Amino acid sequence: MTDKCFKCGHILNPGEYTCQVCGQNDMEDYRTIRNYVRSYPNSNAMQIANATGISVSKILRYIRDGSLTVVDNHPRRGR
Ligand SMILES: [Zn+2]
């Protein structure tokens, strides 16, 4: 699983959020997500994505990396 810089497409090392080519810093998104999770601790990735406008895949990346702790992303249908 490789992550790419969303700006220039440069391959990022696992757990690395700053692109070495263009310097694009993902930490801003991370901060946004973290602030949201602090306010709404029981959110799943989908809810965070809807609320922050950050892509689910990126949020899941932070979660996988252990940077974020949220509830399991069990899709609940028929709510
Ligand atoms: Zn880049």
PDB file of C-alpha atoms and ligand atoms in Angstrom:
ATOM      1  CA  MET A   1       0.000   0.000   0.000  1.00  0.00           C
ATOM      2  CA  THR A   2       1.587   3.206  -1.142  1.00  0.00           C
ATOM      3  CA  ASP A   3       0.300   6.682  -0.566  1.00  0.00           C
ATOM      4  CA  LYS A   4       0.726   9.453  -3.047  1.00  0.00           C
ATOM      5  CA  CYS A   5       0.910  13.156  -2.560  1.00  0.00           C
ATOM      6  CA  PHE A   6      -2.528  14.384  -3.514  1.00  0.00           C
ATOM      7  CA  LYS A   7      -0.971  17.437  -5.067  1.00  0.00           C
ATOM      8  CA  CYS A   8       1.901  16.197  -7.232  1.00  0.00           C
ATOM      9  CA  GLY A   9       1.534  12.404  -7.076  1.00  0.00           C
ATOM     10  CA  HIS A  10       4.905  11.790  -5.454  1.00  0.00           C
ATOM     11  CA  ILE A  11       5.009   8.488  -3.554  1.00  0.00           C
ATOM     12  CA  LEU A  12       5.020   9.045   0.174  1.00  0.00           C
ATOM     13  CA  ASN A  13       6.576   6.730   2.715  1.00  0.00           C
ATOM     14  CA  PRO A  14       4.119   4.993   5.059  1.00  0.00           C
ATOM     15  CA  GLY A  15       3.064   7.330   7.825  1.00  0.00           C
ATOM     16  CA  GLU A  16       4.671  10.275   6.110  1.00  0.00           C
ATOM     17  CA  TYR A  17       2.401  13.213   5.554  1.00  0.00           C
ATOM     18  CA  THR A  18       4.736  15.763   4.106  1.00  0.00           C
ATOM     19  CA  CYS A  19       5.664  15.484   0.433  1.00  0.00           C
ATOM     20  CA  GLN A  20       9.395  15.868  -0.106  1.00  0.00           C
ATOM     21  CA  VAL A  21       8.916  17.146  -3.633  1.00  0.00           C
ATOM     22  CA  CYS A  22       6.363  19.908  -3.331  1.00  0.00           C
ATOM     23  CA  GLY A  23       6.263  20.240   0.439  1.00  0.00           C
ATOM     24  CA  GLN A  24       2.523  19.802   0.543  1.00  0.00           C
ATOM     25  CA  ASN A  25       1.662  19.176   4.142  1.00  0.00           C
ATOM     26  CA  ASP A  26      -1.160  16.846   4.981  1.00  0.00           C
ATOM     27  CA  MET A  27      -1.004  17.802   8.623  1.00  0.00           C
ATOM     28  CA  GLU A  28      -3.521  20.538   8.098  1.00  0.00           C
ATOM     29  CA  ASP A  29      -6.130  17.987   7.129  1.00  0.00           C
ATOM     30  CA  TYR A  30      -5.026  15.841  10.019  1.00  0.00           C
ATOM     31  CA  ARG A  31      -5.585  18.714  12.408  1.00  0.00           C
ATOM     32  CA  THR A  32      -9.018  19.341  10.977  1.00  0.00           C
ATOM     33  CA  ILE A  33      -9.936  15.702  11.401  1.00  0.00           C
ATOM     34  CA  ARG A  34      -8.523  15.533  14.897  1.00  0.00           C
ATOM     35  CA  ASN A  35     -10.439  18.605  15.989  1.00  0.00           C
ATOM     36  CA  TYR A  36     -13.624  17.094  14.665  1.00  0.00           C
ATOM     37  CA  VAL A  37     -13.005  13.769  16.402  1.00  0.00           C
ATOM     38  CA  ARG A  38     -12.349  15.635  19.629  1.00  0.00           C
ATOM     39  CA  SER A  39     -15.735  17.314  19.386  1.00  0.00           C
ATOM     40  CA  TYR A  40     -17.505  14.202  18.175  1.00  0.00           C
ATOM     41  CA  PRO A  41     -15.590  11.221  19.585  1.00  0.00           C
ATOM     42  CA  ASN A  42     -18.063   8.634  18.347  1.00  0.00           C
ATOM     43  CA  SER A  43     -17.809   9.561  14.702  1.00  0.00           C
ATOM     44  CA  ASN A  44     -16.820   7.074  12.061  1.00  0.00           C
ATOM     45  CA  ALA A  45     -14.728   7.859   9.012  1.00  0.00           C
ATOM     46  CA  MET A  46     -17.758   8.445   6.841  1.00  0.00           C
ATOM     47  CA  GLN A  47     -19.220  11.019   9.203  1.00  0.00           C
ATOM     48  CA  ILE A  48     -15.886  12.777   9.531  1.00  0.00           C
ATOM     49  CA  ALA A  49     -15.544  12.914   5.760  1.00  0.00           C
ATOM     50  CA  ASN A  50     -19.002  14.415   5.369  1.00  0.00           C
ATOM     51  CA  ALA A  51     -18.375  16.980   8.054  1.00  0.00           C
ATOM     52  CA  THR A  52     -14.872  18.050   7.074  1.00  0.00           C
ATOM     53  CA  GLY A  53     -14.935  17.564   3.317  1.00  0.00           C
ATOM     54  CA  ILE A  54     -11.782  15.448   3.512  1.00  0.00           C
ATOM     55  CA  SER A  55     -11.837  12.198   1.544  1.00  0.00           C
ATOM     56  CA  VAL A  56     -12.682   9.011   3.407  1.00  0.00           C
ATOM     57  CA  SER A  57      -9.596   7.246   2.075  1.00  0.00           C
ATOM     58  CA  LYS A  58      -7.363   9.919   3.541  1.00  0.00           C
ATOM     59  CA  ILE A  59      -9.130   9.737   6.891  1.00  0.00           C
ATOM     60  CA  LEU A  60      -8.787   5.961   6.894  1.00  0.00           C
ATOM     61  CA  ARG A  61      -5.103   6.398   6.202  1.00  0.00           C
ATOM     62  CA  TYR A  62      -4.689   8.450   9.356  1.00  0.00           C
ATOM     63  CA  ILE A  63      -6.670   5.883  11.309  1.00  0.00           C
ATOM     64  CA  ARG A  64      -4.649   2.962   9.961  1.00  0.00           C
ATOM     65  CA  ASP A  65      -1.481   4.761  10.799  1.00  0.00           C
ATOM     66  CA  GLY A  66      -2.647   5.086  14.392  1.00  0.00           C
ATOM     67  CA  SER A  67      -2.656   8.863  14.260  1.00  0.00           C
ATOM     68  CA  LEU A  68      -6.367   8.917  14.887  1.00  0.00           C
ATOM     69  CA  THR A  69      -8.593   6.807  17.046  1.00  0.00           C
ATOM     70  CA  VAL A  70     -12.211   6.610  16.034  1.00  0.00           C
ATOM     71  CA  VAL A  71     -14.933   4.032  16.272  1.00  0.00           C
ATOM     72  CA  ASP A  72     -14.863   1.142  13.839  1.00  0.00           C
ATOM     73  CA  ASN A  73     -16.199   2.023  10.466  1.00  0.00           C
ATOM     74  CA  HIS A  74     -19.015  -0.489  10.366  1.00  0.00           C
ATOM     75  CA  PRO A  75     -21.422   0.528   7.681  1.00  0.00           C
ATOM     76  CA  ARG A  76     -24.855   0.625   9.189  1.00  0.00           C
ATOM     77  CA  ARG A  77     -27.580   0.412   6.640  1.00  0.00           C
ATOM     78  CA  GLY A  78     -31.258   0.913   7.166  1.00  0.00           C
ATOM     79  CA  ARG A  79     -30.758   3.408   9.956  1.00  0.00           C
TER      80      ARG A  79
HETATM   81 ZN    ZN B   1       3.803  16.575  -3.616  1.00  0.00          ZN
END
